[in-house]
Coordinates of C-alpha atoms and ligand atoms in Angstrom, one line a residue:
M19 CA -14.4 -4.9 7.9
Y20 CA -16.2 -7.4 5.8
R21 CA -19.5 -8.9 6.7
S22 CA -19.0 -12.4 7.9
G23 CA -19.7 -15.6 6.1
K24 CA -19.2 -16.4 2.5
I25 CA -19.1 -12.7 1.5
Y26 CA -16.0 -12.4 3.8
I27 CA -14.2 -15.2 2.1
E28 CA -15.1 -14.0 -1.4
N29 CA -14.0 -10.5 -0.8
A30 CA -10.8 -11.6 0.9
L31 CA -10.0 -13.9 -2.0
K32 CA -10.4 -11.0 -4.4
E33 CA -8.0 -8.9 -2.3
I34 CA -5.5 -11.8 -2.1
K35 CA -5.5 -12.0 -5.9
Q36 CA -5.0 -8.3 -6.2
I37 CA -2.2 -8.3 -3.6
A38 CA -0.4 -11.2 -5.2
S39 CA -0.4 -9.4 -8.5
I40 CA 0.9 -6.2 -6.9
L41 CA 3.7 -8.0 -5.0
W42 CA 4.9 -9.7 -8.2
K43 CA 4.8 -6.4 -10.2
K44 CA 6.7 -4.5 -7.5
G45 CA 9.5 -7.1 -7.6
W46 CA 8.7 -8.1 -4.0
A47 CA 7.9 -11.7 -4.8
E48 CA 10.7 -13.4 -6.7
R49 CA 10.1 -17.1 -7.5
N50 CA 8.0 -18.4 -4.5
A51 CA 8.8 -15.4 -2.2
G52 CA 6.1 -14.2 0.1
N53 CA 3.0 -15.8 1.6
I54 CA -0.5 -14.8 2.6
S55 CA -3.0 -16.2 5.1
L56 CA -6.5 -15.5 6.3
L57 CA -7.8 -16.7 9.7
V58 CA -11.4 -18.0 9.5
D59 CA -13.0 -18.3 12.9
E60 CA -16.1 -20.2 11.9
D61 CA -16.9 -22.9 9.5
M62 CA -18.0 -20.9 6.5
G63 CA -19.4 -23.6 4.3
F64 CA -16.4 -25.8 4.7
S65 CA -18.8 -28.5 5.8
E66 CA -17.4 -30.8 3.2
F67 CA -14.0 -30.5 4.9
E68 CA -12.3 -33.8 4.4
E69 CA -9.1 -34.4 6.2
Q70 CA -6.4 -35.2 3.7
A71 CA -3.1 -35.1 5.5
S72 CA -1.8 -33.8 8.8
G73 CA 1.3 -31.8 9.8
K74 CA 2.9 -31.1 13.1
I75 CA 2.8 -27.7 14.8
N76 CA 5.9 -27.1 16.9
I77 CA 5.0 -23.7 18.4
S78 CA 2.5 -22.9 21.0
C79 CA -0.8 -21.6 19.6
P80 CA -3.6 -22.9 21.9
A81 CA -5.9 -20.0 21.0
L82 CA -6.1 -21.3 17.4
A83 CA -7.5 -24.7 18.3
G84 CA -10.3 -25.7 15.9
K85 CA -9.8 -22.7 13.7
Y86 CA -9.5 -22.7 9.9
I87 CA -6.8 -20.9 8.0
I88 CA -6.6 -20.2 4.3
I89 CA -2.9 -20.0 3.5
S90 CA -0.7 -19.9 0.4
I91 CA 1.0 -23.2 -0.6
S92 CA 4.7 -23.5 0.0
G93 CA 6.6 -23.0 -3.2
S94 CA 3.6 -21.2 -5.0
R95 CA 4.4 -18.1 -7.0
M96 CA 2.6 -14.9 -6.4
R97 CA 2.1 -14.4 -10.1
D98 CA 0.3 -17.8 -10.2
L99 CA -1.7 -17.0 -7.0
A100 CA -2.9 -13.8 -8.7
K101 CA -4.4 -15.8 -11.6
D102 CA -5.6 -19.0 -9.8
P103 CA -6.0 -18.5 -6.1
L104 CA -7.9 -21.8 -5.4
N105 CA -5.0 -23.9 -6.8
N106 CA -2.3 -21.9 -4.9
L107 CA -4.0 -21.6 -1.5
C108 CA -4.9 -24.4 0.8
L109 CA -7.3 -24.7 3.7
I110 CA -6.1 -26.1 7.0
K111 CA -7.9 -26.8 10.3
I112 CA -6.0 -26.6 13.6
S113 CA -6.5 -29.6 15.7
A114 CA -8.3 -29.5 19.1
D115 CA -5.0 -29.6 21.0
A116 CA -3.3 -27.1 18.6
K117 CA -0.4 -29.5 18.1
A118 CA -1.2 -30.4 14.5
Y119 CA -3.0 -29.1 11.5
H120 CA -5.2 -31.0 9.0
L121 CA -5.0 -30.1 5.3
S122 CA -8.4 -30.1 3.7
Y123 CA -9.5 -31.5 0.5
S124 CA -12.8 -29.5 0.4
G125 CA -14.6 -28.6 -2.7
M126 CA -13.2 -25.1 -2.8
F127 CA -9.5 -25.6 -2.1
C128 CA -8.5 -28.7 -3.9
S129 CA -4.7 -28.4 -4.0
D130 CA -2.6 -31.1 -2.5
G131 CA 0.2 -28.7 -1.6
N132 CA 1.5 -28.0 1.9
P133 CA 1.0 -24.7 3.7
T134 CA 3.8 -22.1 3.5
S135 CA 7.1 -22.9 5.1
E136 CA 6.4 -19.8 7.3
L137 CA 3.3 -21.4 8.8
S138 CA 4.9 -21.3 12.3
S139 CA 5.3 -17.5 12.1
H140 CA 1.7 -17.0 10.8
L141 CA 0.4 -19.1 13.7
A142 CA 2.6 -17.4 16.3
I143 CA 1.3 -14.0 15.1
Y144 CA -2.4 -14.9 15.2
Q145 CA -1.8 -16.4 18.7
K146 CA 0.0 -13.3 20.0
K147 CA -2.6 -10.9 18.7
I148 CA -5.4 -13.0 20.3
E149 CA -3.5 -12.9 23.6
E150 CA -3.2 -9.1 23.3
N151 CA -7.0 -8.9 22.7
K152 CA -6.3 -7.3 19.4
P153 CA -7.0 -10.3 17.0
V154 CA -6.1 -10.0 13.4
K155 CA -7.5 -11.8 10.4
A156 CA -4.9 -11.6 7.7
I157 CA -1.1 -11.8 7.4
V158 CA 1.0 -10.8 4.4
H159 CA 4.7 -11.6 4.0
A160 CA 6.7 -10.1 1.2
H161 CA 10.3 -9.5 0.2
A162 CA 9.9 -5.7 -0.1
R163 CA 13.2 -4.8 -1.6
E164 CA 13.5 -1.3 0.1
I165 CA 12.8 -2.6 3.6
I166 CA 15.3 -5.4 3.1
I167 CA 18.0 -3.0 2.0
L168 CA 17.3 -0.7 4.9
S169 CA 17.4 -3.7 7.3
H170 CA 21.0 -4.3 6.2
K171 CA 22.2 -0.9 7.5
P172 CA 24.9 -1.7 10.0
E173 CA 23.6 0.9 12.5
I174 CA 20.1 -0.7 12.7
N175 CA 20.2 -3.3 15.4
N176 CA 16.8 -3.0 17.1
S177 CA 13.2 -1.7 16.6
D178 CA 14.1 1.8 18.0
D179 CA 16.9 2.2 15.4
F180 CA 14.5 1.1 12.6
N181 CA 11.5 3.2 13.7
K182 CA 13.6 6.4 14.0
I183 CA 14.2 6.2 10.3
L184 CA 10.7 4.9 9.5
W185 CA 8.9 7.8 11.3
G186 CA 11.5 10.5 10.5
S187 CA 11.4 9.8 6.7
H188 CA 7.7 9.9 5.9
P189 CA 4.6 11.4 7.5
E190 CA 2.4 8.5 6.5
A191 CA 4.5 6.1 8.4
V192 CA 3.8 8.0 11.7
V193 CA 0.0 8.0 11.0
F194 CA -0.4 4.4 9.8
L195 CA 2.3 2.7 11.8
P196 CA 2.1 4.7 15.1
D197 CA 3.6 1.8 17.0
G198 CA 6.3 1.2 14.5
A199 CA 7.8 -2.1 13.3
A200 CA 9.3 -4.9 15.3
F201 CA 12.8 -5.5 14.1
V202 CA 13.7 -9.2 14.2
P203 CA 17.4 -10.0 13.9
Y204 CA 18.2 -12.5 11.1
K205 CA 17.0 -16.0 11.6
T206 CA 16.7 -18.9 9.2
P207 CA 13.6 -18.4 7.0
G208 CA 10.9 -20.9 7.7
S209 CA 12.3 -21.9 11.1
D210 CA 10.4 -22.2 14.4
E211 CA 13.1 -19.9 15.8
I212 CA 12.1 -17.0 13.6
A213 CA 8.5 -17.6 14.6
T214 CA 9.3 -17.6 18.3
D215 CA 11.5 -14.5 18.0
T216 CA 8.8 -12.7 16.0
Y217 CA 6.2 -13.7 18.6
N218 CA 8.4 -12.2 21.3
R219 CA 8.9 -8.9 19.6
I220 CA 5.5 -7.9 18.1
E221 CA 3.6 -6.8 21.2
G222 CA 1.5 -3.7 20.2
K223 CA 2.8 -3.8 16.6
S224 CA 1.3 -4.5 13.2
L225 CA 4.5 -5.0 11.2
A226 CA 7.6 -7.1 11.7
V227 CA 10.8 -6.6 9.7
W228 CA 12.9 -9.7 9.3
E229 CA 16.5 -8.5 9.0
G230 CA 17.9 -9.3 5.6
H231 CA 14.8 -11.2 4.5
G232 CA 11.5 -9.3 4.3
S233 CA 8.6 -8.1 6.3
L234 CA 5.2 -9.3 7.6
A235 CA 2.1 -7.2 8.3
F236 CA -1.0 -8.3 10.2
A237 CA -4.4 -6.6 10.1
N238 CA -8.1 -7.1 9.7
T239 CA -8.0 -7.6 5.9
P240 CA -5.3 -8.7 3.5
M241 CA -5.4 -5.3 1.8
E242 CA -4.8 -3.4 5.1
A243 CA -1.9 -5.7 5.8
F244 CA -0.4 -5.1 2.4
D245 CA -0.8 -1.3 2.9
L246 CA 1.4 -1.4 6.0
I247 CA 4.2 -3.0 4.1
D248 CA 3.7 -0.6 1.2
I249 CA 4.0 2.4 3.6
A250 CA 7.1 1.1 5.3
A251 CA 8.6 0.4 1.9
K252 CA 7.9 4.0 0.8
A253 CA 9.5 5.4 3.9
S254 CA 12.5 3.1 3.5
D255 CA 12.8 4.1 -0.2
I256 CA 12.7 7.9 0.6
Y257 CA 15.4 7.4 3.2
L258 CA 17.6 5.3 0.9
R259 CA 17.2 7.6 -2.1
C260 CA 18.1 10.7 0.0
L261 CA 21.3 8.9 1.0
S262 CA 22.0 7.9 -2.6
A263 CA 21.5 11.5 -3.6
G264 CA 24.3 12.4 -1.2
Y265 CA 22.4 13.8 1.7
E266 CA 20.5 12.7 4.9
P267 CA 16.7 13.3 4.8
K268 CA 15.3 16.3 6.7
Y269 CA 13.9 14.1 9.4
L270 CA 10.5 15.0 10.8
S271 CA 11.0 16.5 14.3
E272 CA 9.5 15.0 17.4
E273 CA 7.0 17.9 17.4
E274 CA 6.0 17.3 13.8
Q275 CA 5.6 13.6 14.5
Q276 CA 3.5 14.4 17.6
K277 CA 1.1 16.5 15.5
L278 CA 0.7 13.6 13.1
R279 CA -0.1 11.2 16.0
E280 CA -2.8 13.5 17.2
L281 CA -4.6 13.5 13.8
Ligands
13P314 P1 7.0 -20.4 0.9 O1 7.0 -20.6 -0.6 O2 7.2 -21.6 1.7 O3 5.7 -19.6 1.3 O4 8.2 -19.5 1.2 C1 8.4 -18.2 0.7 C2 9.1 -17.3 1.7 O5 9.1 -16.1 1.4 C3 9.8 -17.8 2.8 O6 10.2 -16.8 3.7
ZN315 ZN1 10.3 -14.9 2.9

């Protein structure tokens, strides 16, 4: 974990730049695909926060009242975010009743763009993790190709189906995703419906797979969140390449998985 205060923001911004560049290079961020956010509990030098515009929040997130979130701008490209984070991120403050957000025009984040179209999902995830007493500070959403392809497999209809393949195909997935992924059946991107369904399925999880669309990971830092998507993508890739080579992978047995869980 970072130290709090400005160091936290500075380090997190460095990570966000690095992740945005990796997502673009991996082909997981076509056009404006993907978004990143960072939950900031306290006012870390945002004292010059000036309310510029407001937006409505349609999902329930009372635990976020008064909190600040640094979040990518809707329509921004990861390849631009990697070069110029301050003009591709915005700062929002959640209102006291958590029914609206105020977009800042502070000295640091001076863009007049709106937060990502997936704002509802980001808010729902932060809310859920606070309710679980396992708060997270960062969310990364990417269109990781391998995970999307796997999510199209007709036999995968729920989290158990997905996690069987995830854990069976790659030891790292058992170690770093011991609770597996939440498989969320296809919903319209950017909708409150996808946010609510994600909220309902992520109990105990650090990764959500949006069927036919992409994945979101949530952790203490942006880099830790990215790593979870990367591991799930590697496991998906191994599985898919085995099938392409004409054979099923030699799945890790229950016993082999158990040994990894005990590590
Ligand atoms: P935004 O540009 O609004 O962040 O949308 C990208 C995306 O991936 C939607 O799911
Ligand atoms: Zn998306």
